[in-house]
Tab-separated table of C-alpha atoms and ligand atoms in Angstrom:
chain	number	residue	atom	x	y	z
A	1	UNK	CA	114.388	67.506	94.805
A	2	UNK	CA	111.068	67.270	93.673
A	3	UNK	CA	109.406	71.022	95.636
A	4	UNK	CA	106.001	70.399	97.351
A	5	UNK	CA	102.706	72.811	97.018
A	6	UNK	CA	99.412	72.562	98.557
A	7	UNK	CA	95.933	74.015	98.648
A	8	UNK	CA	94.943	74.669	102.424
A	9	UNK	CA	90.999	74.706	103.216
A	10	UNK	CA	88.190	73.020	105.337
A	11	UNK	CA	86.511	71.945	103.605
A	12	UNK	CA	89.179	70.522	100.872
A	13	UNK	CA	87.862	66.886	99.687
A	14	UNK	CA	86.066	69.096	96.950
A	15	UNK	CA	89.274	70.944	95.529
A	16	UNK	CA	89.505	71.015	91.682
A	17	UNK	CA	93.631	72.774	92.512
A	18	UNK	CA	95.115	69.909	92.493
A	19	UNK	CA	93.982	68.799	88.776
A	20	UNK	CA	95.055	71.958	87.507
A	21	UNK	CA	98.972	72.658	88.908
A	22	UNK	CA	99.147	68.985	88.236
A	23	UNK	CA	98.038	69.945	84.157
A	24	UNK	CA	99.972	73.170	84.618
A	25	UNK	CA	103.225	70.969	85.828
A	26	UNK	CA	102.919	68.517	83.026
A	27	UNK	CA	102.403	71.428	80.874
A	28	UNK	CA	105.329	73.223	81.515
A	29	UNK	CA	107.248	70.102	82.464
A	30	UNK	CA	107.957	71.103	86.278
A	31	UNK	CA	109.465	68.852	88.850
A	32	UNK	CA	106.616	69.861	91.336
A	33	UNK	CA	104.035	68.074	93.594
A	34	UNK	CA	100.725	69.354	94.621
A	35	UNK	CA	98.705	68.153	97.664
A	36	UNK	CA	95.434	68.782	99.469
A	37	UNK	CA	95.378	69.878	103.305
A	38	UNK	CA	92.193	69.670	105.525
A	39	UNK	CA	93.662	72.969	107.768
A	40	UNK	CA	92.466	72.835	111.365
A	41	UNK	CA	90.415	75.917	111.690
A	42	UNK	CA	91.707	75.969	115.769
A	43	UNK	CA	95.253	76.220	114.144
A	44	UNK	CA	95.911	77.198	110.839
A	45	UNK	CA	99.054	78.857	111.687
A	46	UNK	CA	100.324	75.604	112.812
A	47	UNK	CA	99.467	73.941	109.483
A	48	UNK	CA	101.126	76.266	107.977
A	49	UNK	CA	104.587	76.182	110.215
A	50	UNK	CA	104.456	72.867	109.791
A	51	UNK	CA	104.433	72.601	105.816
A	52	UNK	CA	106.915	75.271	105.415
A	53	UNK	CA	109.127	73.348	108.152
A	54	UNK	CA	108.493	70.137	105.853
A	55	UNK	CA	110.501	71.724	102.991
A	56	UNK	CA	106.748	73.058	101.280
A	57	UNK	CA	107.229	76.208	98.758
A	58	UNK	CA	104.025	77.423	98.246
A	59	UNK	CA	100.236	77.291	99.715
A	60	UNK	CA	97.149	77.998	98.158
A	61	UNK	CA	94.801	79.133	101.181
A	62	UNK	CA	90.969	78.699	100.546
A	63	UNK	CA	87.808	78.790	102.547
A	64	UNK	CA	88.054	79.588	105.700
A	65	UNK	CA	91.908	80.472	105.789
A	66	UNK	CA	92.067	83.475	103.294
A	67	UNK	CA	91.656	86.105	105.689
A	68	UNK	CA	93.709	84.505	108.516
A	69	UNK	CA	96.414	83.805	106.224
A	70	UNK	CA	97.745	87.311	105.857
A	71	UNK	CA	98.163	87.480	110.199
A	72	UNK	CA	101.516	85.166	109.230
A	73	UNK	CA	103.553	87.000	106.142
A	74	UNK	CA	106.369	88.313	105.970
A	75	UNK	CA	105.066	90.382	103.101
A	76	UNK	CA	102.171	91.313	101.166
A	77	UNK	CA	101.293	92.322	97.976
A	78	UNK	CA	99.068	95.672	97.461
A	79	UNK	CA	96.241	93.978	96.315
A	80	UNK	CA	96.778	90.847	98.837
A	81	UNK	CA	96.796	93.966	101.565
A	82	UNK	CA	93.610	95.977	99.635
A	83	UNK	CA	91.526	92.523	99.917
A	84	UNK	CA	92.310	91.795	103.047
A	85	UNK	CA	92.711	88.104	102.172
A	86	UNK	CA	95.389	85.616	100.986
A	87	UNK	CA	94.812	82.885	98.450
A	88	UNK	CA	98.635	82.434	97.155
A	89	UNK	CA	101.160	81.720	99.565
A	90	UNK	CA	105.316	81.649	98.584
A	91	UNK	CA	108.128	80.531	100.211
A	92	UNK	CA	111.204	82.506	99.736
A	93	UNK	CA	114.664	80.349	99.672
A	94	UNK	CA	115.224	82.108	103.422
A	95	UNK	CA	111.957	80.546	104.434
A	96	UNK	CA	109.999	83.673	104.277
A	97	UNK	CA	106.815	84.059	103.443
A	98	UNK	CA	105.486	86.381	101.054
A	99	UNK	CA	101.254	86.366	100.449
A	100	UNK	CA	99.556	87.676	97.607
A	101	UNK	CA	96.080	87.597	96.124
A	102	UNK	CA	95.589	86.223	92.957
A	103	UNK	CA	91.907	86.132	92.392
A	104	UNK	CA	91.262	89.604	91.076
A	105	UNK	CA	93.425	88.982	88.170
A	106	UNK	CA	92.245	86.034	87.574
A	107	UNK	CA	88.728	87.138	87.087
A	108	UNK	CA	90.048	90.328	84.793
A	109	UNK	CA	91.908	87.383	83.043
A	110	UNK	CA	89.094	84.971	82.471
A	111	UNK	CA	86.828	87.672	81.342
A	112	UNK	CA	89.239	90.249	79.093
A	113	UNK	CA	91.719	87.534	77.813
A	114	UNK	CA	89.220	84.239	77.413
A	115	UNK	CA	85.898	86.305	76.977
A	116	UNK	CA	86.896	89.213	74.997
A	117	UNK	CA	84.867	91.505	77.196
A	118	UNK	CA	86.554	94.863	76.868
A	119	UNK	CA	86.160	96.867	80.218
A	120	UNK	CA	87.125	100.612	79.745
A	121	UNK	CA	84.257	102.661	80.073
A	122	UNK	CA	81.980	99.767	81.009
A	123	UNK	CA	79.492	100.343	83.788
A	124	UNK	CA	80.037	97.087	86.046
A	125	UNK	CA	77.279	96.233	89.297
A	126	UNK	CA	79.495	93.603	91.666
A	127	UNK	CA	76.855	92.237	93.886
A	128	UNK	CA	77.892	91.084	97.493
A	129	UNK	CA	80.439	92.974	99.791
A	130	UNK	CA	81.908	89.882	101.434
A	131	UNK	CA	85.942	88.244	101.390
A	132	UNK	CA	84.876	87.220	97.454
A	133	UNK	CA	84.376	91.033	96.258
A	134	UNK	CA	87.036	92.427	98.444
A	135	UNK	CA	89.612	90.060	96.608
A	136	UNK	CA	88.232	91.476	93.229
A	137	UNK	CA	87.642	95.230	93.784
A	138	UNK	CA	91.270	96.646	92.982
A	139	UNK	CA	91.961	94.842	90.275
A	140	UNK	CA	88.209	95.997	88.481
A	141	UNK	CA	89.287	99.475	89.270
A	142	UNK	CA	92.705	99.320	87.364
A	143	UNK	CA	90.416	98.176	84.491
A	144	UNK	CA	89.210	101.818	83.255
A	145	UNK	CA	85.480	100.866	83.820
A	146	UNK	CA	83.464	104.200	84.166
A	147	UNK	CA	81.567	103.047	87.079
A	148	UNK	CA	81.455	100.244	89.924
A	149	UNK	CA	78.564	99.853	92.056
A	150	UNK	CA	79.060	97.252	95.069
A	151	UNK	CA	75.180	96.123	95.782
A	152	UNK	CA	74.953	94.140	99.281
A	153	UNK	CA	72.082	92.883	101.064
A	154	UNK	CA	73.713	94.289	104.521
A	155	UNK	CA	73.634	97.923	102.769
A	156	UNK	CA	76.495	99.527	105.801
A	157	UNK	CA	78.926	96.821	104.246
A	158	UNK	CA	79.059	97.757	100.419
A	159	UNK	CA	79.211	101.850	101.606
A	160	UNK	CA	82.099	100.614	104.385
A	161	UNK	CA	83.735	98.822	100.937
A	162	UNK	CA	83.023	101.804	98.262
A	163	UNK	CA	84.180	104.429	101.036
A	164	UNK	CA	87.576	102.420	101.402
A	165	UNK	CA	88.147	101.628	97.481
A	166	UNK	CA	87.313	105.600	96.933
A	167	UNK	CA	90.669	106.579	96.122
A	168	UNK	CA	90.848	103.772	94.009
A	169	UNK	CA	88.263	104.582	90.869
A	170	UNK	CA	84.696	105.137	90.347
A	171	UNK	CA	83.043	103.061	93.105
A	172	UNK	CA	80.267	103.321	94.750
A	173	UNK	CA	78.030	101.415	97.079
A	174	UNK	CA	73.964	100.976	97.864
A	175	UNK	CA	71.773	98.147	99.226
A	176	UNK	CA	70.446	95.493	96.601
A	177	UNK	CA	66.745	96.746	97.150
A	178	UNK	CA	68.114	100.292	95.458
A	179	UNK	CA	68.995	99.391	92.178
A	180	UNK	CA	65.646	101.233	90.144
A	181	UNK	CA	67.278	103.456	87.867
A	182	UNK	CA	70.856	101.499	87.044
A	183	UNK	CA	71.732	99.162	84.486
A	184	UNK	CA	74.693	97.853	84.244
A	185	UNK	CA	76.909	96.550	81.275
A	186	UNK	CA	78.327	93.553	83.104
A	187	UNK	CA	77.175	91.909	86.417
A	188	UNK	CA	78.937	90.026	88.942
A	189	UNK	CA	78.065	87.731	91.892
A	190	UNK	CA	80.305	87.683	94.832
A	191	UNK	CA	77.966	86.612	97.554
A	192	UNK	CA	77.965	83.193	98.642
A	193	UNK	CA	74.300	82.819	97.984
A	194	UNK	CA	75.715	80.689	94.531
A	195	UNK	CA	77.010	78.307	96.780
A	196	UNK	CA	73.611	77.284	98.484
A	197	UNK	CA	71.836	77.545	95.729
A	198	UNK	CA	69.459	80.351	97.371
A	199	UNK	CA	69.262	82.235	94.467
A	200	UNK	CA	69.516	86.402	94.890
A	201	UNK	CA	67.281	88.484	93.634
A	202	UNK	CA	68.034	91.597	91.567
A	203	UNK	CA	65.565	93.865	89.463
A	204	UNK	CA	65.316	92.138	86.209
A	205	UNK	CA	65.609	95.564	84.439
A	206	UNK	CA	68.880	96.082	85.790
A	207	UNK	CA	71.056	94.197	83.320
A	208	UNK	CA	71.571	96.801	80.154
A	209	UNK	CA	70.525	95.504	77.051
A	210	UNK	CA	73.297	93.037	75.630
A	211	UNK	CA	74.743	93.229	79.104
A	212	UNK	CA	76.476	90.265	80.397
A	213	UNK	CA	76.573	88.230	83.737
A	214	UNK	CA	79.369	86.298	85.412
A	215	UNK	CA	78.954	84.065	88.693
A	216	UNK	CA	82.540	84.086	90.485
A	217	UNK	CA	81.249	80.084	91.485
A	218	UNK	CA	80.854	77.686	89.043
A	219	UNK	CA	79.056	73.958	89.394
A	220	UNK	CA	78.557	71.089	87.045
A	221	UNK	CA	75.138	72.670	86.363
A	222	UNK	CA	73.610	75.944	85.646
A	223	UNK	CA	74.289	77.953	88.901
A	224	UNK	CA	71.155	80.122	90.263
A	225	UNK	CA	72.607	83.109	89.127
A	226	UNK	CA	73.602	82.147	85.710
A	227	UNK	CA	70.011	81.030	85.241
A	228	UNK	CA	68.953	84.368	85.900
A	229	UNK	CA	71.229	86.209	83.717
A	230	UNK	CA	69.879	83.581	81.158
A	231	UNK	CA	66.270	84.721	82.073
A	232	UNK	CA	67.252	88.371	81.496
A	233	UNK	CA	67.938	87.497	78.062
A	234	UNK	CA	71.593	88.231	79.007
A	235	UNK	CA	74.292	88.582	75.806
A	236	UNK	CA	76.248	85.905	77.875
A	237	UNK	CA	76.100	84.062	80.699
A	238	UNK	CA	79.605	83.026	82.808
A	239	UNK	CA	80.552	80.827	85.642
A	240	UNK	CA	83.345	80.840	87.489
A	241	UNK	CA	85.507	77.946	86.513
A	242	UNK	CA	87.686	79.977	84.111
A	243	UNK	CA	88.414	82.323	86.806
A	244	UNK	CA	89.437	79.524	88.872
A	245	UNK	CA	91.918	78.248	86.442
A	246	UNK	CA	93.240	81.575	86.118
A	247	UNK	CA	93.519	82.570	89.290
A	248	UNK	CA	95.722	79.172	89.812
A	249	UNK	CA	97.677	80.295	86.576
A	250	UNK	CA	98.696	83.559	88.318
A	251	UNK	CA	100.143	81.811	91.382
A	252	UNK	CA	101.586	78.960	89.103
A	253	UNK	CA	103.358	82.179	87.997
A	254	UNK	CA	104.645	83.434	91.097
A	255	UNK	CA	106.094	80.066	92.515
A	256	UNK	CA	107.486	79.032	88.962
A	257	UNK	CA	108.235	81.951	86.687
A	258	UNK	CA	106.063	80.769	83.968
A	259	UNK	CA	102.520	80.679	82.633
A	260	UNK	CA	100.673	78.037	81.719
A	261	UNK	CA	98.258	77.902	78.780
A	262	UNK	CA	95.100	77.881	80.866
A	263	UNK	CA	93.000	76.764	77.572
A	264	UNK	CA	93.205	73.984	77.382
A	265	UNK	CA	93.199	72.590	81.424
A	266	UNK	CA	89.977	74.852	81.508
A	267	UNK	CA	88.168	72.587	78.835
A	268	UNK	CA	89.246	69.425	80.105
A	269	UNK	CA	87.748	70.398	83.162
A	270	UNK	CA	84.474	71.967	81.433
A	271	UNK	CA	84.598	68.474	80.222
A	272	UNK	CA	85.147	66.235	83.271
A	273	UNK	CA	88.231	65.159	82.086
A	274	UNK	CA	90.287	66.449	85.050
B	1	ATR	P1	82.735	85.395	100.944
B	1	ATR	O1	84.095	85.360	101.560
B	1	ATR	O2	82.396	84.177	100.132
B	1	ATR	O3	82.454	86.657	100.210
B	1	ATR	P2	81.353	86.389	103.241
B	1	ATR	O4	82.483	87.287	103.553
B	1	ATR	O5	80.624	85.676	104.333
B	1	ATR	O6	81.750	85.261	102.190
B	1	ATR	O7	80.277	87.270	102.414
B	1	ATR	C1	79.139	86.691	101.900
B	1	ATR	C2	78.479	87.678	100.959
B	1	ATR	O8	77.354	87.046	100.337
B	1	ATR	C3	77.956	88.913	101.633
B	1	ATR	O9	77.981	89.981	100.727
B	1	ATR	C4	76.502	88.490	101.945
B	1	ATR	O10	75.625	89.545	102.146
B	1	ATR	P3	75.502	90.208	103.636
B	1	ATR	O11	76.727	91.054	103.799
B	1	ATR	O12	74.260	90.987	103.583
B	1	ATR	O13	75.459	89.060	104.595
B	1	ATR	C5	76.170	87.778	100.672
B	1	ATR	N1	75.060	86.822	100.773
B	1	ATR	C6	75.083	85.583	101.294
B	1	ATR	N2	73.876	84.989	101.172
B	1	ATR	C7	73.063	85.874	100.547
B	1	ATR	C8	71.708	85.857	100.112
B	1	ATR	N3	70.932	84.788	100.302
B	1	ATR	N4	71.221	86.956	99.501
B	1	ATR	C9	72.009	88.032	99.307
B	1	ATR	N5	73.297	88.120	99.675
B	1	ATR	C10	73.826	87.049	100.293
């Protein structure tokens, strides 16, 4: 029998996950279907009883669902439980369900593997202390970078974060108006602010020379924050559709036992072929 996975969000219309499990399928020549679900934010739970109870073996949980999601497992990973959010959701033959968190690894992914940026020692400024850094903190730890600073317009958040992720690495946290002296070898939005196009606003002297910048969202255009890291004269400039593809890799992984080759599905989509 053909086994059934979905992407759960509200909204969902807009999903690119569908395009790439089906790619990853036809890829690695799986007997697998892949839906969309617009999840009732009054009942998630329910949405999710209801797909498992439908034979479903795996969810992908997006916006707002990833940090209700974990309130139903059975099991976490550690860096499911460190972010506080689930975006990959298995079903165990015994109908369990088991949660992890794939989008840490896939930004480490996109960037080390499909960049060639090479993080030990690196000095790395994640802006935003939100559900998007939290998913991404652990796994930039267990990089070897020499230093993390979370910067956050609500300054009590990114200490909160850096105070919990202590034990972790080199982290630390400050307000986005304290950023004078720091520059940083590699900067990264997390804030939502990409997705409304407001546009943050960061001391331009804070990106080291040759630094780079990566924007966790991506868009068919420039995004705001890639256009700044452009205007810093940045050594390059990232969105985030790589890390998307390679954050659905790492769950393709988990429900399947196999990798796809995310080259290729992430230039069809660069290209609007998918
Ligand atoms: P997500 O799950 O996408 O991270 P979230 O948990 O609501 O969403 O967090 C949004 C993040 O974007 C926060 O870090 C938020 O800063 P505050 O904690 O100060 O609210 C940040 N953010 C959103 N809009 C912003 C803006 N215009 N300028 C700066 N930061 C912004």
């Amino acid at each position: 029998m053909t086994d059934r996975y979905a992407v759960i969000g509200n909204p969902i219309a807009h999903s690119k996950s569908p395009a790439i499990h089906a790619a990853f399928a036809h890829q690695t020549e799986q007997d697998m279907d892949y839906d969309r679900i617009l999840g009732n934010p009054d009942d998630f739970a329910g949405d999710v009883r209801a797909f498992v109870a439908a034979g479903g073996r795996g969810l992908n949980v997006t916006v707002p669902f990833k940090e209700l999601a974990w309130e139903l497992l059975d099991d976490l990973s550690e860096r499911a439980r460190v972010a506080r959010a689930v975006n990959t959701l298995a079903v165990s033959d015994g109908g369990l369900l088991h949660g992890d968190n794939t989008d840490g690894i896939g930004l480490i992914r996109d960037l080390a593997e499909n960049q060639g940026f090479s993080f030990a020692g690196r000095s790395v400024l994640l802006v935003g202390a939100g559900g998007a850094a939290r998913g991404v903190l652990l796994p930039l730890l267990e990089t070897g970078v020499a230093a993390l600073t979370i910067a956050n317009r609500t300054v009590e958040k990114a200490l909160a974060l850096a105070e919990a992720m202590r034990a972790a690495g080199p982290v630390s946290g400050c307000g986005l108006d304290q950023l004078w002296d720091q520059r940083f070898d590699l900067i990264i939005n997390a804030t939502s602010s990409g997705l409304h196009g407001s546009g943050i606003h960061l001391p331009s002297h804070c990106l080291a020379e040759r630094g780079w910048v990566y924007d966790m969202y991506y868009s068919d255009t420039l995004t705001p924050f890639c256009r700044w890291g452009q205007e810093q004269g940045a050594r390059r400039v990232i969105d985030g559709l790589g890390m998307l593809v390679e954050q659905a890799a790492e769950s393709f992984l988990l429900w399947r036992g196999l990798r796809p080759d995310t080259a290729p599905v992430i230039n069809a989509l660069r290209e609007g072929q998918l």
